[in-house]
mmCIF file of C-alpha atoms in Angstrom:
data_model
loop_
_atom_site.group_PDB
_atom_site.id
_atom_site.type_symbol
_atom_site.label_atom_id
_atom_site.label_comp_id
_atom_site.label_asym_id
_atom_site.label_seq_id
_atom_site.Cartn_x
_atom_site.Cartn_y
_atom_site.Cartn_z
ATOM 1 C CA MET M 1 35.753 -2.210 8.654
ATOM 2 C CA TYR M 2 35.155 -2.733 4.844
ATOM 3 C CA ARG M 3 36.306 -5.661 3.226
ATOM 4 C CA ASP M 4 37.138 -5.470 -0.645
ATOM 5 C CA LEU M 5 36.300 -8.845 -1.798
ATOM 6 C CA THR M 6 37.442 -8.420 -5.372
ATOM 7 C CA ARG M 7 41.490 -8.686 -4.219
ATOM 8 C CA GLY M 8 43.489 -10.818 -2.047
ATOM 9 C CA SER M 9 42.822 -14.636 -1.161
ATOM 10 C CA ILE M 10 39.501 -15.841 -1.975
ATOM 11 C CA SER M 11 39.056 -18.620 0.676
ATOM 12 C CA ARG M 12 40.905 -16.482 3.368
ATOM 13 C CA SER M 13 38.548 -13.624 2.183
ATOM 14 C CA LEU M 14 35.260 -15.222 2.319
ATOM 15 C CA ILE M 15 35.871 -17.196 5.732
ATOM 16 C CA LEU M 16 36.945 -13.710 7.358
ATOM 17 C CA PHE M 17 34.067 -12.130 5.695
ATOM 18 C CA ALA M 18 31.518 -14.617 6.768
ATOM 19 C CA LEU M 19 32.731 -15.366 10.617
ATOM 20 C CA PRO M 20 31.062 -12.007 12.042
ATOM 21 C CA MET M 21 27.920 -12.765 9.959
ATOM 22 C CA MET M 22 27.686 -16.204 11.522
ATOM 23 C CA ALA M 23 28.329 -14.719 14.992
ATOM 24 C CA GLY M 24 25.706 -12.295 14.293
ATOM 25 C CA ASN M 25 22.904 -14.888 13.271
ATOM 26 C CA MET M 26 23.909 -16.979 16.176
ATOM 27 C CA LEU M 27 23.004 -14.001 18.517
ATOM 28 C CA GLN M 28 20.082 -13.292 16.692
ATOM 29 C CA GLN M 29 18.767 -16.606 17.363
ATOM 30 C CA PHE M 30 19.540 -16.244 20.992
ATOM 31 C CA TYR M 31 16.402 -14.003 21.289
ATOM 32 C CA ASN M 32 13.907 -16.894 20.538
ATOM 33 C CA ILE M 33 16.417 -19.501 22.150
ATOM 34 C CA ALA M 34 16.616 -17.506 25.451
ATOM 35 C CA ASP M 35 12.787 -17.755 25.531
ATOM 36 C CA THR M 36 12.726 -21.347 24.607
ATOM 37 C CA LEU M 37 15.208 -22.163 27.589
ATOM 38 C CA ILE M 38 13.254 -20.147 29.958
ATOM 39 C CA VAL M 39 9.890 -21.449 29.309
ATOM 40 C CA SER M 40 10.834 -25.085 28.932
ATOM 41 C CA ARG M 41 12.698 -25.214 32.240
ATOM 42 C CA ALA M 42 10.130 -23.349 34.298
ATOM 43 C CA LEU M 43 6.772 -24.172 32.502
ATOM 44 C CA GLY M 44 7.012 -27.444 30.998
ATOM 45 C CA ALA M 45 6.422 -29.166 27.594
ATOM 46 C CA ASN M 46 3.096 -27.328 26.897
ATOM 47 C CA ALA M 47 4.595 -23.877 27.030
ATOM 48 C CA LEU M 48 7.900 -25.141 25.189
ATOM 49 C CA ALA M 49 5.165 -26.193 22.268
ATOM 50 C CA ALA M 50 3.613 -22.987 22.239
ATOM 51 C CA VAL M 51 6.953 -21.032 21.948
ATOM 52 C CA GLY M 52 8.519 -23.362 19.777
ATOM 53 C CA SER M 53 5.582 -23.420 17.223
ATOM 54 C CA ALA M 54 5.719 -19.607 17.451
ATOM 55 C CA TYR M 55 9.305 -19.808 16.565
ATOM 56 C CA THR M 56 8.956 -21.783 13.545
ATOM 57 C CA LEU M 57 6.335 -19.174 12.423
ATOM 58 C CA MET M 58 8.644 -16.206 13.017
ATOM 59 C CA THR M 59 11.611 -17.816 11.573
ATOM 60 C CA PHE M 60 9.348 -18.021 8.222
ATOM 61 C CA LEU M 61 8.455 -14.241 8.506
ATOM 62 C CA THR M 62 12.087 -13.368 9.121
ATOM 63 C CA SER M 63 13.362 -15.233 6.211
ATOM 64 C CA ILE M 64 10.973 -13.166 3.903
ATOM 65 C CA PHE M 65 12.493 -9.811 5.267
ATOM 66 C CA LEU M 66 16.111 -11.355 5.021
ATOM 67 C CA GLY M 67 15.447 -12.586 1.407
ATOM 68 C CA LEU M 68 14.028 -9.073 0.335
ATOM 69 C CA SER M 69 17.270 -7.511 2.000
ATOM 70 C CA MET M 70 19.697 -9.673 0.617
ATOM 71 C CA GLY M 71 18.481 -9.020 -2.957
ATOM 72 C CA SER M 72 18.960 -5.495 -2.501
ATOM 73 C CA GLY M 73 22.362 -6.237 -0.905
ATOM 74 C CA ALA M 74 23.288 -7.940 -4.285
ATOM 75 C CA LEU M 75 22.584 -4.769 -6.110
ATOM 76 C CA PHE M 76 24.381 -2.533 -3.569
ATOM 77 C CA SER M 77 27.416 -4.801 -4.084
ATOM 78 C CA ILE M 78 27.417 -4.662 -7.947
ATOM 79 C CA TYR M 79 27.051 -0.681 -7.444
ATOM 80 C CA ARG M 80 30.237 -0.879 -4.999
ATOM 81 C CA GLY M 81 31.971 -2.967 -7.422
ATOM 82 C CA ARG M 82 31.384 -0.368 -10.211
ATOM 83 C CA ASN M 83 32.159 2.413 -7.758
ATOM 84 C CA ASP M 84 28.799 3.913 -8.717
ATOM 85 C CA SER M 85 28.261 5.927 -5.723
ATOM 86 C CA SER M 86 25.266 7.936 -6.946
ATOM 87 C CA SER M 87 23.241 4.726 -8.084
ATOM 88 C CA LEU M 88 24.412 2.961 -4.445
ATOM 89 C CA ARG M 89 22.699 5.930 -2.755
ATOM 90 C CA SER M 90 19.379 5.716 -4.833
ATOM 91 C CA GLY M 91 19.374 2.107 -4.294
ATOM 92 C CA ILE M 92 19.360 2.172 -0.770
ATOM 93 C CA LEU M 93 16.444 4.568 -0.793
ATOM 94 C CA HIS M 94 14.135 2.742 -3.112
ATOM 95 C CA ALA M 95 14.863 -0.500 -1.208
ATOM 96 C CA PHE M 96 14.266 1.210 1.975
ATOM 97 C CA ILE M 97 10.827 2.141 0.758
ATOM 98 C CA LEU M 98 9.968 -0.951 -0.741
ATOM 99 C CA LEU M 99 10.952 -3.141 2.199
ATOM 100 C CA LEU M 100 9.285 -0.924 4.877
ATOM 101 C CA SER M 101 5.881 -0.673 2.709
ATOM 102 C CA ILE M 102 6.261 -4.779 2.598
ATOM 103 C CA THR M 103 7.106 -5.029 6.082
ATOM 104 C CA VAL M 104 3.954 -2.788 7.467
ATOM 105 C CA LEU M 105 1.587 -5.073 5.099
ATOM 106 C CA ILE M 106 3.075 -8.208 6.670
ATOM 107 C CA ASN M 107 2.808 -6.946 10.318
ATOM 108 C CA ALA M 108 -0.860 -5.634 9.738
ATOM 109 C CA ALA M 109 -1.786 -9.005 8.110
ATOM 110 C CA VAL M 110 -0.302 -11.379 10.772
ATOM 111 C CA TYR M 111 -2.198 -9.489 13.546
ATOM 112 C CA ALA M 112 -5.620 -9.235 11.404
ATOM 113 C CA PHE M 113 -5.172 -12.998 10.649
ATOM 114 C CA MET M 114 -3.960 -14.326 13.911
ATOM 115 C CA GLU M 115 -6.959 -16.813 14.359
ATOM 116 C CA PRO M 116 -6.670 -18.265 10.835
ATOM 117 C CA ILE M 117 -2.866 -18.759 11.537
ATOM 118 C CA LEU M 118 -3.305 -20.848 14.444
ATOM 119 C CA LEU M 119 -5.934 -22.722 12.691
ATOM 120 C CA PHE M 120 -4.019 -23.250 9.794
ATOM 121 C CA LEU M 121 -1.081 -24.453 11.939
ATOM 122 C CA ARG M 122 -3.434 -26.948 13.702
ATOM 123 C CA VAL M 123 -2.538 -25.523 17.263
ATOM 124 C CA PRO M 124 -4.052 -27.778 19.882
ATOM 125 C CA ASP M 125 -6.414 -26.075 22.316
ATOM 126 C CA ALA M 126 -3.982 -26.817 25.405
ATOM 127 C CA VAL M 127 -1.429 -24.427 23.841
ATOM 128 C CA ARG M 128 -3.309 -22.145 21.734
ATOM 129 C CA GLY M 129 -3.979 -19.467 24.291
ATOM 130 C CA ASP M 130 -0.037 -19.229 25.174
ATOM 131 C CA MET M 131 0.973 -19.200 21.573
ATOM 132 C CA ARG M 132 -1.559 -16.336 20.793
ATOM 133 C CA GLU M 133 -0.243 -14.221 23.833
ATOM 134 C CA TYR M 134 3.329 -14.889 22.739
ATOM 135 C CA LEU M 135 2.880 -14.002 19.221
ATOM 136 C CA ALA M 136 0.996 -10.892 20.022
ATOM 137 C CA ILE M 137 3.866 -9.592 21.829
ATOM 138 C CA ILE M 138 6.686 -10.874 19.349
ATOM 139 C CA TYR M 139 4.576 -9.455 16.073
ATOM 140 C CA VAL M 140 5.414 -5.933 17.650
ATOM 141 C CA GLY M 141 9.373 -6.615 16.971
ATOM 142 C CA LEU M 142 8.697 -7.393 13.153
ATOM 143 C CA ILE M 143 9.366 -3.749 12.086
ATOM 144 C CA ALA M 144 12.641 -3.741 13.991
ATOM 145 C CA THR M 145 13.734 -7.431 12.524
ATOM 146 C CA SER M 146 13.174 -6.021 9.114
ATOM 147 C CA LEU M 147 14.893 -2.833 9.769
ATOM 148 C CA TYR M 148 18.091 -4.628 11.357
ATOM 149 C CA ASN M 149 18.282 -7.223 8.476
ATOM 150 C CA TYR M 150 18.187 -4.237 5.707
ATOM 151 C CA VAL M 151 20.943 -2.397 7.413
ATOM 152 C CA SER M 152 22.938 -5.406 8.132
ATOM 153 C CA CYS M 153 22.637 -6.511 4.225
ATOM 154 C CA LEU M 154 23.691 -2.880 3.177
ATOM 155 C CA LEU M 155 26.975 -2.864 5.563
ATOM 156 C CA ARG M 156 27.721 -6.479 4.493
ATOM 157 C CA ALA M 157 27.062 -5.575 0.775
ATOM 158 C CA LEU M 158 29.788 -3.275 0.859
ATOM 159 C CA GLY M 159 32.022 -5.249 2.920
ATOM 160 C CA ASN M 160 31.402 -4.820 6.486
ATOM 161 C CA SER M 161 30.158 -7.564 8.324
ATOM 162 C CA SER M 162 31.590 -6.776 11.655
ATOM 163 C CA VAL M 163 29.335 -3.831 12.964
ATOM 164 C CA PRO M 164 25.844 -5.730 12.635
ATOM 165 C CA LEU M 165 27.741 -8.164 15.247
ATOM 166 C CA ILE M 166 28.496 -5.431 17.465
ATOM 167 C CA PHE M 167 24.913 -4.050 17.916
ATOM 168 C CA LEU M 168 23.348 -7.541 18.373
ATOM 169 C CA ALA M 169 26.026 -8.595 21.030
ATOM 170 C CA ILE M 170 24.932 -5.110 22.892
ATOM 171 C CA SER M 171 21.318 -5.752 22.776
ATOM 172 C CA VAL M 172 21.852 -9.540 23.951
ATOM 173 C CA LEU M 173 23.832 -8.476 26.779
ATOM 174 C CA VAL M 174 21.850 -5.485 27.813
ATOM 175 C CA PHE M 175 18.340 -7.337 27.757
ATOM 176 C CA SER M 176 18.094 -10.611 29.480
ATOM 177 C CA TRP M 177 15.002 -10.754 31.773
ATOM 178 C CA GLY M 178 13.108 -13.405 33.669
ATOM 179 C CA ILE M 179 10.003 -15.373 32.632
ATOM 180 C CA ALA M 180 7.332 -12.761 32.572
ATOM 181 C CA GLY M 181 9.183 -10.472 30.506
ATOM 182 C CA ALA M 182 11.053 -12.978 28.244
ATOM 183 C CA ALA M 183 8.872 -11.874 25.117
ATOM 184 C CA TRP M 184 8.864 -8.080 25.734
ATOM 185 C CA ALA M 185 12.710 -8.459 26.297
ATOM 186 C CA THR M 186 13.128 -10.021 23.041
ATOM 187 C CA VAL M 187 11.213 -7.232 21.324
ATOM 188 C CA ILE M 188 13.043 -4.329 22.939
ATOM 189 C CA ALA M 189 16.481 -6.150 22.238
ATOM 190 C CA GLN M 190 15.603 -6.199 18.490
ATOM 191 C CA TYR M 191 14.789 -2.510 18.517
ATOM 192 C CA VAL M 192 17.906 -1.592 20.247
ATOM 193 C CA SER M 193 20.073 -3.499 17.653
ATOM 194 C CA ALA M 194 18.046 -2.028 14.995
ATOM 195 C CA VAL M 195 17.934 1.797 15.888
ATOM 196 C CA GLY M 196 21.632 1.637 17.149
ATOM 197 C CA LEU M 197 22.579 0.114 13.758
ATOM 198 C CA CYS M 198 20.871 2.679 11.810
ATOM 199 C CA LEU M 199 22.164 5.635 14.154
ATOM 200 C CA TYR M 200 25.697 4.170 13.087
ATOM 201 C CA VAL M 201 24.882 4.394 9.419
ATOM 202 C CA LEU M 202 23.684 8.082 9.734
ATOM 203 C CA PHE M 203 26.811 9.181 11.796
ATOM 204 C CA LYS M 204 29.572 7.090 10.629
ATOM 205 C CA CYS M 205 28.501 6.479 6.996
ATOM 206 C CA PRO M 206 27.330 9.749 5.714
ATOM 207 C CA GLU M 207 28.479 8.791 1.945
ATOM 208 C CA LEU M 208 25.395 6.237 2.076
ATOM 209 C CA ILE M 209 23.011 8.721 3.097
ATOM 210 C CA PRO M 210 20.709 9.681 -0.098
ATOM 211 C CA LYS M 211 21.227 13.090 -1.110
ATOM 212 C CA ARG M 212 18.594 15.575 -2.606
ATOM 213 C CA GLY M 213 19.650 14.434 -6.365
ATOM 214 C CA ASP M 214 19.027 10.701 -5.333
ATOM 215 C CA MET M 215 15.249 11.249 -4.124
ATOM 216 C CA ARG M 216 14.085 10.781 -7.553
ATOM 217 C CA PHE M 217 11.903 7.838 -8.729
ATOM 218 C CA ASN M 218 13.960 5.408 -10.957
ATOM 219 C CA ARG M 219 12.076 2.711 -12.361
ATOM 220 C CA LEU M 220 15.191 0.880 -13.613
ATOM 221 C CA ILE M 221 16.642 0.680 -10.288
ATOM 222 C CA LEU M 222 13.341 -0.173 -8.349
ATOM 223 C CA LYS M 223 13.107 -2.809 -11.190
ATOM 224 C CA ASP M 224 16.467 -4.509 -10.437
ATOM 225 C CA ILE M 225 15.843 -4.342 -6.739
ATOM 226 C CA PHE M 226 12.424 -6.081 -7.206
ATOM 227 C CA SER M 227 14.011 -8.659 -9.371
ATOM 228 C CA LEU M 228 17.203 -9.718 -7.182
ATOM 229 C CA SER M 229 14.804 -9.527 -4.034
ATOM 230 C CA SER M 230 11.906 -11.751 -5.189
ATOM 231 C CA LEU M 231 14.525 -14.381 -5.998
ATOM 232 C CA THR M 232 16.546 -14.358 -2.954
ATOM 233 C CA CYS M 233 13.335 -13.971 -0.956
ATOM 234 C CA LEU M 234 11.923 -17.100 -2.483
ATOM 235 C CA GLN M 235 15.396 -18.753 -1.885
ATOM 236 C CA GLN M 236 15.402 -17.766 1.766
ATOM 237 C CA SER M 237 11.763 -18.593 2.478
ATOM 238 C CA VAL M 238 10.917 -21.700 0.686
ATOM 239 C CA MET M 239 12.868 -23.986 3.069
ATOM 240 C CA ASN M 240 11.437 -22.243 6.211
ATOM 241 C CA PHE M 241 7.880 -22.448 4.693
ATOM 242 C CA GLY M 242 8.345 -26.072 4.281
ATOM 243 C CA ILE M 243 9.447 -26.624 7.906
ATOM 244 C CA LEU M 244 6.097 -24.329 8.567
ATOM 245 C CA MET M 245 4.042 -27.062 6.853
ATOM 246 C CA VAL M 246 5.666 -29.545 8.812
ATOM 247 C CA GLN M 247 4.881 -27.893 12.013
ATOM 248 C CA GLY M 248 1.043 -27.856 11.036
ATOM 249 C CA LEU M 249 1.505 -31.387 10.866
ATOM 250 C CA VAL M 250 3.499 -31.868 14.060
ATOM 251 C CA ASN M 251 1.201 -30.059 15.816
ATOM 252 C CA SER M 252 -1.854 -32.488 15.208
ATOM 253 C CA PHE M 253 0.066 -34.794 17.277
ATOM 254 C CA GLY M 254 -0.185 -32.857 20.391
ATOM 255 C CA ALA M 255 1.971 -31.042 22.934
ATOM 256 C CA THR M 256 4.730 -33.744 23.612
ATOM 257 C CA VAL M 257 5.428 -34.155 19.800
ATOM 258 C CA MET M 258 5.326 -30.335 19.463
ATOM 259 C CA ALA M 259 7.983 -29.656 21.919
ATOM 260 C CA ALA M 260 10.300 -32.571 20.920
ATOM 261 C CA PHE M 261 10.142 -30.857 17.301
ATOM 262 C CA ALA M 262 10.605 -27.304 18.781
ATOM 263 C CA ALA M 263 13.713 -28.395 20.528
ATOM 264 C CA ALA M 264 15.025 -30.458 17.140
ATOM 265 C CA VAL M 265 14.252 -27.252 15.034
ATOM 266 C CA LYS M 266 16.652 -24.835 17.248
ATOM 267 C CA ILE M 267 19.370 -27.585 17.038
ATOM 268 C CA ASP M 268 18.876 -27.553 13.076
ATOM 269 C CA THR M 269 18.945 -23.958 12.826
ATOM 270 C CA PHE M 270 22.225 -23.597 14.721
ATOM 271 C CA ALA M 271 23.657 -26.339 12.594
ATOM 272 C CA TYR M 272 22.426 -24.732 9.305
ATOM 273 C CA LEU M 273 23.269 -21.130 10.078
ATOM 274 C CA PRO M 274 26.872 -21.368 9.168
ATOM 275 C CA VAL M 275 26.440 -22.547 5.867
ATOM 276 C CA GLN M 276 23.762 -20.318 5.297
ATOM 277 C CA ASP M 277 25.881 -17.327 6.243
ATOM 278 C CA PHE M 278 28.738 -18.496 4.154
ATOM 279 C CA GLY M 279 26.410 -18.854 1.253
ATOM 280 C CA ASN M 280 25.433 -15.152 1.899
ATOM 281 C CA ALA M 281 29.068 -14.149 1.975
ATOM 282 C CA TYR M 282 29.704 -15.753 -1.152
ATOM 283 C CA SER M 283 26.675 -13.981 -2.735
ATOM 284 C CA THR M 284 28.338 -10.667 -1.756
ATOM 285 C CA PHE M 285 31.616 -11.838 -3.382
ATOM 286 C CA VAL M 286 30.063 -12.699 -6.671
ATOM 287 C CA ALA M 287 27.838 -9.561 -6.732
ATOM 288 C CA GLN M 288 31.299 -7.312 -5.849
ATOM 289 C CA ASN M 289 33.238 -9.312 -8.612
ATOM 290 C CA HIS M 290 30.340 -8.990 -10.972
ATOM 291 C CA GLY M 291 30.351 -5.134 -10.690
ATOM 292 C CA ALA M 292 34.000 -5.055 -11.232
ATOM 293 C CA GLY M 293 33.900 -7.486 -14.334
ATOM 294 C CA ASP M 294 36.079 -10.066 -12.837
ATOM 295 C CA HIS M 295 34.375 -13.479 -13.884
ATOM 296 C CA GLY M 296 37.447 -15.394 -13.685
ATOM 297 C CA ARG M 297 37.797 -14.850 -9.825
ATOM 298 C CA ILE M 298 33.872 -15.657 -9.538
ATOM 299 C CA ARG M 299 34.603 -19.004 -11.134
ATOM 300 C CA ALA M 300 37.837 -19.539 -8.830
ATOM 301 C CA GLY M 301 35.482 -18.580 -5.920
ATOM 302 C CA THR M 302 32.849 -20.877 -6.620
ATOM 303 C CA LYS M 303 35.008 -23.866 -6.513
ATOM 304 C CA GLN M 304 36.623 -22.887 -3.459
ATOM 305 C CA ALA M 305 33.108 -21.922 -1.839
ATOM 306 C CA PHE M 306 31.633 -25.425 -2.689
ATOM 307 C CA ILE M 307 34.687 -27.066 -1.182
ATOM 308 C CA ILE M 308 34.406 -25.245 1.922
ATOM 309 C CA SER M 309 30.499 -25.673 2.288
ATOM 310 C CA THR M 310 30.627 -29.477 1.710
ATOM 311 C CA ALA M 311 33.298 -30.154 4.271
ATOM 312 C CA PHE M 312 31.595 -28.230 6.771
ATOM 313 C CA SER M 313 28.183 -29.735 6.023
ATOM 314 C CA ILE M 314 29.741 -33.311 6.647
ATOM 315 C CA ALA M 315 31.255 -32.388 9.693
ATOM 316 C CA ILE M 316 28.370 -30.608 11.366
ATOM 317 C CA SER M 317 25.855 -33.367 10.370
ATOM 318 C CA ALA M 318 28.251 -36.116 11.678
ATOM 319 C CA LEU M 319 28.355 -34.024 15.182
ATOM 320 C CA VAL M 320 24.693 -33.571 15.218
ATOM 321 C CA PHE M 321 24.018 -37.139 14.943
ATOM 322 C CA ALA M 322 26.652 -38.187 17.267
ATOM 323 C CA PHE M 323 25.565 -35.736 20.218
ATOM 324 C CA ALA M 324 21.652 -35.887 19.326
ATOM 325 C CA ARG M 325 20.570 -36.501 23.068
ATOM 326 C CA PRO M 326 23.221 -34.014 24.651
ATOM 327 C CA LEU M 327 21.940 -31.507 22.355
ATOM 328 C CA MET M 328 18.274 -32.092 23.224
ATOM 329 C CA LEU M 329 18.987 -32.111 26.997
ATOM 330 C CA ILE M 330 19.841 -28.381 26.583
ATOM 331 C CA PHE M 331 16.332 -27.400 25.872
ATOM 332 C CA ILE M 332 14.268 -30.416 27.509
ATOM 333 C CA ASP M 333 14.385 -31.353 31.194
ATOM 334 C CA ALA M 334 15.896 -34.949 31.699
ATOM 335 C CA ASN M 335 12.388 -35.818 33.277
ATOM 336 C CA GLU M 336 10.582 -35.251 30.262
ATOM 337 C CA THR M 337 11.059 -38.589 28.956
ATOM 338 C CA ALA M 338 8.217 -38.734 26.552
ATOM 339 C CA VAL M 339 9.384 -35.597 24.918
ATOM 340 C CA LEU M 340 13.032 -36.931 24.719
ATOM 341 C CA LEU M 341 11.894 -40.001 23.065
ATOM 342 C CA ALA M 342 9.974 -38.151 20.614
ATOM 343 C CA GLY M 343 12.984 -36.082 19.623
#
């Protein structure tokens, strides 16, 4: 299950390590995609506009949790490369407490500032009620989302990108409800995947569980976690914050444009995810090899990762451009001509 990225073919190792991550994040996106498809087909453009606008906000919040987890994961990879088990266990504990604290604060803040957020995003009155109701339910799953991303990044940092995919697949297959329960089904599925992954680590990876001697405050480890996490959090969230700002501008044009933008963002997310996940795999590769002190392998890996990422980006951009209308029709009914035209 664990892949050692410090040896073997670089490109093959990167691709094989990245593939489960790509599949896992695709499944994670299905939580919101399922809601979007159900709502757009059954309730029309206004409901799609509400859910789509909420999706952009949730993507931004998720990117914060993912960035914090990735920064911790980078440090875990370095410890793994050094075979420093004691620092690894201590780092796992420190990162968990830090991430949980930040998650609870953000969760409380988004509920407390629900109305200011809706005003900031310039949500039209026609869809504000639906968006408020949807967000009130989806926010319940923020802790599960944060926990899942943390444990996933922990396992991936150590070379295991397959197990997170398995638990996501189970949760998506088990919970697929109708319109009324779509938002709650999303939340429950998130908790199933998060709790399942935690139980896996608890029972299958006892070497990662902090021992009594590891439960001491270590300022240097916390400093390293915060330093790496703040950078990756900024990296992950800055683009999604930009999209959130664009969402506010789009909302000012009304429900039709909001619905078109919602569909376009879903397509863009799926097109961008593979490149992002390959970049995350490369980050783990660099961290493990940095811990092992093999800088020559890092330089070689950088060149190969750049070539692979560039080739994929060109190919996927051409495909999205060529099949723009069929892709929009996945989310938009053919009778919604105004929305299709705007998209």
